[in-house]
mmCIF file of C-alpha atoms in Angstrom:
data_model
loop_
_atom_site.group_PDB
_atom_site.id
_atom_site.type_symbol
_atom_site.label_atom_id
_atom_site.label_comp_id
_atom_site.label_asym_id
_atom_site.label_seq_id
_atom_site.Cartn_x
_atom_site.Cartn_y
_atom_site.Cartn_z
ATOM 1 C CA UNK A 25 0.000 0.000 0.000
ATOM 2 C CA UNK A 26 1.522 3.343 -1.020
ATOM 3 C CA UNK A 27 1.298 6.515 1.025
ATOM 4 C CA UNK A 28 -1.283 7.848 -1.439
ATOM 5 C CA UNK A 29 -3.494 4.787 -0.815
ATOM 6 C CA UNK A 30 -3.375 4.862 2.978
ATOM 7 C CA UNK A 31 -6.688 5.610 4.631
ATOM 8 C CA UNK A 32 -7.755 5.730 8.251
ATOM 9 C CA UNK A 33 -9.659 2.531 9.062
ATOM 10 C CA UNK A 34 -13.031 3.207 10.626
ATOM 11 C CA UNK A 35 -14.174 2.007 14.032
ATOM 12 C CA UNK A 36 -17.706 0.777 14.633
ATOM 13 C CA UNK A 37 -18.634 1.031 18.297
ATOM 14 C CA UNK A 38 -20.676 -1.808 19.791
ATOM 15 C CA UNK A 39 -23.862 -0.850 21.641
ATOM 16 C CA UNK A 40 -25.923 -3.875 22.675
ATOM 17 C CA UNK A 41 -29.264 -3.030 24.273
ATOM 18 C CA UNK A 42 -29.799 -6.642 25.299
ATOM 19 C CA UNK A 43 -29.826 -8.571 28.583
ATOM 20 C CA UNK A 44 -27.763 -11.469 27.230
ATOM 21 C CA UNK A 45 -24.983 -10.363 24.858
ATOM 22 C CA UNK A 46 -21.732 -12.209 25.491
ATOM 23 C CA UNK A 47 -19.694 -9.240 26.732
ATOM 24 C CA UNK A 48 -21.916 -6.348 27.790
ATOM 25 C CA UNK A 49 -25.338 -7.957 28.139
ATOM 26 C CA UNK A 50 -27.541 -6.137 30.619
ATOM 27 C CA UNK A 51 -25.362 -3.045 30.914
ATOM 28 C CA UNK A 52 -27.282 -0.836 28.478
ATOM 29 C CA UNK A 53 -30.862 -2.126 28.616
ATOM 30 C CA UNK A 54 -32.184 1.173 29.956
ATOM 31 C CA UNK A 55 -32.617 3.580 27.006
ATOM 32 C CA UNK A 56 -31.095 6.529 28.848
ATOM 33 C CA UNK A 57 -28.052 4.449 29.812
ATOM 34 C CA UNK A 58 -27.734 3.177 26.248
ATOM 35 C CA UNK A 59 -27.938 6.686 24.790
ATOM 36 C CA UNK A 60 -25.315 7.921 27.256
ATOM 37 C CA UNK A 61 -23.057 5.029 26.293
ATOM 38 C CA UNK A 62 -23.573 5.788 22.610
ATOM 39 C CA UNK A 63 -22.500 9.379 23.176
ATOM 40 C CA UNK A 64 -19.402 8.078 24.979
ATOM 41 C CA UNK A 65 -18.557 6.024 21.900
ATOM 42 C CA UNK A 66 -18.931 9.153 19.764
ATOM 43 C CA UNK A 67 -16.592 11.078 22.081
ATOM 44 C CA UNK A 68 -14.063 8.233 21.879
ATOM 45 C CA UNK A 69 -13.930 8.567 18.097
ATOM 46 C CA UNK A 70 -16.330 5.973 16.686
ATOM 47 C CA UNK A 71 -17.354 6.564 13.086
ATOM 48 C CA UNK A 72 -20.442 4.356 13.439
ATOM 49 C CA UNK A 73 -22.438 3.164 16.452
ATOM 50 C CA UNK A 74 -23.898 -0.310 15.945
ATOM 51 C CA UNK A 75 -27.132 -0.741 17.922
ATOM 52 C CA UNK A 76 -28.295 -4.300 18.515
ATOM 53 C CA UNK A 77 -31.443 -5.501 20.272
ATOM 54 C CA UNK A 78 -30.989 -9.261 19.899
ATOM 55 C CA UNK A 79 -27.967 -11.207 21.104
ATOM 56 C CA UNK A 80 -26.310 -13.409 18.490
ATOM 57 C CA UNK A 81 -23.799 -15.009 20.850
ATOM 58 C CA UNK A 82 -23.504 -18.809 20.615
ATOM 59 C CA UNK A 83 -26.607 -20.430 22.067
ATOM 60 C CA UNK A 84 -28.633 -17.211 22.158
ATOM 61 C CA UNK A 85 -32.406 -17.503 21.871
ATOM 62 C CA UNK A 86 -34.194 -15.380 19.250
ATOM 63 C CA UNK A 87 -36.156 -12.280 20.241
ATOM 64 C CA UNK A 88 -39.467 -11.399 18.604
ATOM 65 C CA UNK A 89 -39.547 -8.339 16.364
ATOM 66 C CA UNK A 90 -41.773 -6.093 18.546
ATOM 67 C CA UNK A 91 -39.450 -6.544 21.535
ATOM 68 C CA UNK A 92 -36.352 -5.940 19.441
ATOM 69 C CA UNK A 93 -37.929 -2.780 17.985
ATOM 70 C CA UNK A 94 -38.858 -1.589 21.477
ATOM 71 C CA UNK A 95 -35.248 -1.955 22.559
ATOM 72 C CA UNK A 96 -33.508 -0.266 19.648
ATOM 73 C CA UNK A 97 -35.703 2.492 18.245
ATOM 74 C CA UNK A 98 -35.396 5.056 21.087
ATOM 75 C CA UNK A 99 -31.629 4.647 21.058
ATOM 76 C CA UNK A 100 -31.333 4.978 17.292
ATOM 77 C CA UNK A 101 -33.561 8.071 17.305
ATOM 78 C CA UNK A 102 -31.406 9.760 19.928
ATOM 79 C CA UNK A 103 -28.040 8.941 18.367
ATOM 80 C CA UNK A 104 -28.788 9.360 14.644
ATOM 81 C CA UNK A 105 -28.540 13.178 14.696
ATOM 82 C CA UNK A 106 -24.967 13.030 16.046
ATOM 83 C CA UNK A 107 -23.385 9.875 14.576
ATOM 84 C CA UNK A 108 -23.925 7.369 11.805
ATOM 85 C CA UNK A 109 -25.988 4.519 13.262
ATOM 86 C CA UNK A 110 -26.100 0.953 12.040
ATOM 87 C CA UNK A 111 -28.760 -1.509 13.112
ATOM 88 C CA UNK A 112 -27.527 -4.976 14.007
ATOM 89 C CA UNK A 113 -30.465 -7.203 13.102
ATOM 90 C CA UNK A 114 -31.605 -10.232 11.090
ATOM 91 C CA UNK A 115 -35.220 -9.054 10.793
ATOM 92 C CA UNK A 116 -36.797 -7.014 8.026
ATOM 93 C CA UNK A 117 -39.305 -5.367 10.403
ATOM 94 C CA UNK A 118 -36.573 -4.271 12.798
ATOM 95 C CA UNK A 119 -34.381 -2.946 10.012
ATOM 96 C CA UNK A 120 -37.262 -0.885 8.636
ATOM 97 C CA UNK A 121 -38.153 0.539 12.055
ATOM 98 C CA UNK A 122 -34.532 1.443 12.749
ATOM 99 C CA UNK A 123 -34.080 3.091 9.353
ATOM 100 C CA UNK A 124 -37.225 5.150 9.958
ATOM 101 C CA UNK A 125 -35.599 6.189 13.254
ATOM 102 C CA UNK A 126 -32.422 7.294 11.456
ATOM 103 C CA UNK A 127 -30.148 4.269 10.906
ATOM 104 C CA UNK A 128 -28.347 4.282 7.556
ATOM 105 C CA UNK A 129 -26.541 0.924 7.655
ATOM 106 C CA UNK A 130 -27.991 -2.571 8.164
ATOM 107 C CA UNK A 131 -25.481 -4.877 9.875
ATOM 108 C CA UNK A 132 -26.940 -8.223 8.893
ATOM 109 C CA UNK A 133 -25.462 -11.385 10.425
ATOM 110 C CA UNK A 134 -27.882 -13.448 8.329
ATOM 111 C CA UNK A 135 -26.749 -11.834 5.042
ATOM 112 C CA UNK A 136 -30.389 -11.996 3.920
ATOM 113 C CA UNK A 137 -31.638 -8.390 4.002
ATOM 114 C CA UNK A 138 -30.158 -7.062 0.763
ATOM 115 C CA UNK A 139 -33.606 -6.425 -0.729
ATOM 116 C CA UNK A 140 -34.542 -4.379 2.332
ATOM 117 C CA UNK A 141 -31.357 -2.341 2.047
ATOM 118 C CA UNK A 142 -31.964 -1.777 -1.663
ATOM 119 C CA UNK A 143 -35.531 -0.614 -1.090
ATOM 120 C CA UNK A 144 -34.599 1.684 1.786
ATOM 121 C CA UNK A 145 -31.451 3.054 0.151
ATOM 122 C CA UNK A 146 -29.180 2.121 3.047
ATOM 123 C CA UNK A 147 -25.794 0.501 3.284
ATOM 124 C CA UNK A 148 -25.665 -3.218 4.004
ATOM 125 C CA UNK A 149 -23.175 -5.479 5.765
ATOM 126 C CA UNK A 150 -23.230 -9.099 4.591
ATOM 127 C CA UNK A 151 -21.780 -11.403 7.232
ATOM 128 C CA UNK A 152 -20.961 -15.086 6.892
ATOM 129 C CA UNK A 153 -22.493 -17.408 9.480
ATOM 130 C CA UNK A 154 -22.697 -21.199 9.393
ATOM 131 C CA UNK A 155 -25.992 -22.214 11.008
ATOM 132 C CA UNK A 156 -27.828 -19.972 13.481
ATOM 133 C CA UNK A 157 -26.730 -18.433 16.786
ATOM 134 C CA UNK A 158 -28.537 -21.192 18.683
ATOM 135 C CA UNK A 159 -26.555 -23.982 17.005
ATOM 136 C CA UNK A 160 -23.604 -22.449 15.128
ATOM 137 C CA UNK A 161 -20.870 -23.539 17.541
ATOM 138 C CA UNK A 162 -22.043 -27.124 18.015
ATOM 139 C CA UNK A 163 -19.927 -28.608 15.225
ATOM 140 C CA UNK A 164 -18.760 -26.089 12.592
ATOM 141 C CA UNK A 165 -17.186 -27.896 9.623
ATOM 142 C CA UNK A 166 -15.556 -26.699 6.407
ATOM 143 C CA UNK A 167 -13.458 -28.236 3.670
ATOM 144 C CA UNK A 168 -11.707 -24.893 3.046
ATOM 145 C CA UNK A 169 -13.007 -22.189 5.346
ATOM 146 C CA UNK A 170 -11.327 -19.309 3.501
ATOM 147 C CA UNK A 171 -12.584 -20.334 0.063
ATOM 148 C CA UNK A 172 -16.088 -21.127 1.315
ATOM 149 C CA UNK A 173 -16.479 -17.849 3.195
ATOM 150 C CA UNK A 174 -15.099 -15.839 0.277
ATOM 151 C CA UNK A 175 -17.407 -17.551 -2.212
ATOM 152 C CA UNK A 176 -20.460 -17.000 -0.002
ATOM 153 C CA UNK A 177 -19.685 -13.306 0.440
ATOM 154 C CA UNK A 178 -19.041 -12.815 -3.264
ATOM 155 C CA UNK A 179 -22.377 -14.411 -4.099
ATOM 156 C CA UNK A 180 -24.339 -12.349 -1.583
ATOM 157 C CA UNK A 181 -22.612 -9.154 -2.679
ATOM 158 C CA UNK A 182 -23.553 -9.899 -6.298
ATOM 159 C CA UNK A 183 -27.199 -10.385 -5.319
ATOM 160 C CA UNK A 184 -27.180 -7.110 -3.404
ATOM 161 C CA UNK A 185 -25.551 -5.200 -6.246
ATOM 162 C CA UNK A 186 -28.096 -6.524 -8.729
ATOM 163 C CA UNK A 187 -30.887 -5.470 -6.365
ATOM 164 C CA UNK A 188 -29.486 -1.942 -6.295
ATOM 165 C CA UNK A 189 -27.591 -1.718 -2.996
ATOM 166 C CA UNK A 190 -24.959 0.986 -3.453
ATOM 167 C CA UNK A 191 -22.918 0.467 -0.278
ATOM 168 C CA UNK A 192 -21.953 -3.151 0.449
ATOM 169 C CA UNK A 193 -19.639 -4.280 3.246
ATOM 170 C CA UNK A 194 -18.289 -7.806 3.730
ATOM 171 C CA UNK A 195 -17.770 -9.431 7.138
ATOM 172 C CA UNK A 196 -16.185 -12.909 7.360
ATOM 173 C CA UNK A 197 -18.075 -13.572 10.590
ATOM 174 C CA UNK A 198 -15.393 -14.494 13.101
ATOM 175 C CA UNK A 199 -16.899 -16.735 15.774
ATOM 176 C CA UNK A 200 -20.132 -17.324 13.881
ATOM 177 C CA UNK A 201 -20.093 -21.052 13.180
ATOM 178 C CA UNK A 202 -16.293 -21.272 13.302
ATOM 179 C CA UNK A 203 -13.717 -22.919 15.548
ATOM 180 C CA UNK A 204 -10.636 -21.112 16.767
ATOM 181 C CA UNK A 205 -8.698 -22.730 13.928
ATOM 182 C CA UNK A 206 -11.231 -21.464 11.379
ATOM 183 C CA UNK A 207 -11.011 -17.960 12.829
ATOM 184 C CA UNK A 208 -7.216 -17.934 12.694
ATOM 185 C CA UNK A 209 -7.193 -19.283 9.128
ATOM 186 C CA UNK A 210 -9.538 -16.496 8.054
ATOM 187 C CA UNK A 211 -7.335 -13.928 9.765
ATOM 188 C CA UNK A 212 -4.204 -15.356 8.175
ATOM 189 C CA UNK A 213 -5.801 -15.121 4.733
ATOM 190 C CA UNK A 214 -7.960 -12.032 5.217
ATOM 191 C CA UNK A 215 -6.384 -10.591 2.084
ATOM 192 C CA UNK A 216 -8.477 -13.130 0.137
ATOM 193 C CA UNK A 217 -11.663 -11.463 1.415
ATOM 194 C CA UNK A 218 -10.219 -7.985 0.825
ATOM 195 C CA UNK A 219 -9.360 -9.005 -2.755
ATOM 196 C CA UNK A 220 -13.070 -9.328 -3.557
ATOM 197 C CA UNK A 221 -12.896 -5.564 -3.923
ATOM 198 C CA UNK A 222 -15.544 -4.394 -1.470
ATOM 199 C CA UNK A 223 -14.880 -2.798 1.927
ATOM 200 C CA UNK A 224 -14.354 -5.344 4.686
ATOM 201 C CA UNK A 225 -15.695 -5.033 8.224
ATOM 202 C CA UNK A 226 -14.119 -7.248 10.873
ATOM 203 C CA UNK A 227 -15.729 -8.062 14.221
ATOM 204 C CA UNK A 228 -13.109 -9.609 16.499
ATOM 205 C CA UNK A 229 -13.534 -7.623 19.698
ATOM 206 C CA UNK A 230 -13.494 -9.756 22.862
ATOM 207 C CA UNK A 231 -14.322 -12.959 20.974
ATOM 208 C CA UNK A 232 -13.713 -16.341 22.613
ATOM 209 C CA UNK A 233 -10.747 -17.052 20.344
ATOM 210 C CA UNK A 234 -8.998 -14.035 21.862
ATOM 211 C CA UNK A 235 -9.910 -15.232 25.347
ATOM 212 C CA UNK A 236 -8.307 -18.623 24.638
ATOM 213 C CA UNK A 237 -5.196 -17.057 23.139
ATOM 214 C CA UNK A 238 -4.829 -14.897 26.252
ATOM 215 C CA UNK A 239 -5.330 -17.838 28.590
ATOM 216 C CA UNK A 240 -2.790 -19.961 26.743
ATOM 217 C CA UNK A 241 -0.219 -17.165 26.664
ATOM 218 C CA UNK A 242 -0.522 -16.788 30.443
ATOM 219 C CA UNK A 243 0.353 -20.476 30.800
ATOM 220 C CA UNK A 244 2.877 -20.585 27.922
ATOM 221 C CA UNK A 245 0.729 -23.222 26.224
ATOM 222 C CA UNK A 246 -0.607 -23.768 22.723
ATOM 223 C CA UNK A 247 -4.327 -22.854 22.815
ATOM 224 C CA UNK A 248 -6.974 -25.364 21.837
ATOM 225 C CA UNK A 249 -10.738 -25.258 21.457
ATOM 226 C CA UNK A 250 -11.027 -26.598 25.013
ATOM 227 C CA UNK A 251 -8.773 -23.939 26.580
ATOM 228 C CA UNK A 252 -10.935 -21.989 29.073
ATOM 229 C CA UNK A 253 -10.924 -18.370 27.881
ATOM 230 C CA UNK A 254 -10.143 -15.451 30.153
ATOM 231 C CA UNK A 255 -13.158 -13.216 31.024
ATOM 232 C CA UNK A 256 -14.418 -10.883 28.308
ATOM 233 C CA UNK A 257 -13.232 -7.736 30.093
ATOM 234 C CA UNK A 258 -9.654 -9.105 30.075
ATOM 235 C CA UNK A 259 -9.369 -9.368 26.284
ATOM 236 C CA UNK A 260 -8.332 -5.831 25.350
ATOM 237 C CA UNK A 261 -4.760 -6.540 24.234
ATOM 238 C CA UNK A 262 -5.757 -9.420 21.984
ATOM 239 C CA UNK A 263 -8.666 -7.469 20.543
ATOM 240 C CA UNK A 264 -6.361 -4.608 19.591
ATOM 241 C CA UNK A 265 -3.635 -6.926 18.275
ATOM 242 C CA UNK A 266 -5.976 -8.819 15.974
ATOM 243 C CA UNK A 267 -7.731 -5.610 14.959
ATOM 244 C CA UNK A 268 -4.386 -4.127 13.934
ATOM 245 C CA UNK A 269 -3.574 -7.294 11.972
ATOM 246 C CA UNK A 270 -6.937 -7.040 10.180
ATOM 247 C CA UNK A 271 -6.434 -3.364 9.361
ATOM 248 C CA UNK A 272 -2.922 -4.066 8.054
ATOM 249 C CA UNK A 273 -4.416 -6.731 5.757
ATOM 250 C CA UNK A 274 -6.828 -4.160 4.338
ATOM 251 C CA UNK A 275 -9.941 -4.211 6.558
ATOM 252 C CA UNK A 276 -11.642 -0.830 6.258
ATOM 253 C CA UNK A 277 -13.598 -0.987 9.517
ATOM 254 C CA UNK A 278 -13.314 -2.876 12.792
ATOM 255 C CA UNK A 279 -16.149 -3.442 15.223
ATOM 256 C CA UNK A 280 -15.015 -2.721 18.774
ATOM 257 C CA UNK A 281 -16.187 -2.575 22.366
ATOM 258 C CA UNK A 282 -13.077 -0.614 23.403
ATOM 259 C CA UNK A 283 -13.458 2.224 20.940
ATOM 260 C CA UNK A 284 -10.822 4.666 22.187
ATOM 261 C CA UNK A 285 -8.049 2.066 22.027
ATOM 262 C CA UNK A 286 -9.270 0.874 18.622
ATOM 263 C CA UNK A 287 -9.294 4.420 17.231
ATOM 264 C CA UNK A 288 -5.762 5.041 18.467
ATOM 265 C CA UNK A 289 -4.577 1.786 16.895
ATOM 266 C CA UNK A 290 -6.292 2.683 13.598
ATOM 267 C CA UNK A 291 -4.432 5.985 13.503
ATOM 268 C CA UNK A 292 -1.136 4.183 14.035
ATOM 269 C CA UNK A 293 -1.897 1.747 11.216
ATOM 270 C CA UNK A 294 -2.866 4.593 8.884
ATOM 271 C CA UNK A 295 0.380 6.425 9.655
#
């Protein structure tokens, strides 16, 4: 990458208004608390705040659309005048309600809402997931995880482009139906996803793979799928390290809980 091509990677701040998200579940259920947290993310330098009303952690139970809408709409309405807001949802009804409230990006872990994004004129993030959140980590299997994820994302992006979506992001879906080995293979070959030619969003922050890497490094061991991970709040260093790796491979945006540290790291990478 030449100096003329260098750009500052963006940081998407995570704002889960759920009782059961894997890292911050229950912390921002109250709308006023969630709005205050969103404004903190803005002050820390986030370019986008990603509001989610349904946990998609492994084993999470689905939430019905009216409840998800109740959780997210007041927060989106309050934040949209001051920051770009994305809505983290798999549901057409929720996406539409959030866009009416001011969201301009649909962060879609199901990679199924391209028609909605086309109709509403919003951006769209297509993420790869094997299975559903309830079952995705039971036995994820691939012949070639990098090739299969890349092919899936290329196909979904083509569908979205044909439907008329103007802004398409690709997310390889770390931790969504993938073992630690799958995640590390995707990271090692992230340039294959970047080579598709669309902007890549990477969500690595505080994931279990990082927790296992931290735990193994503390014990000077090689991590395995059965290594007990360190708690989510103890995964900052690994989150930043893998985020920097992803940005150096060409990721244009990283999704982060620790926004200030992520923004600082993005500035270093861009320099």
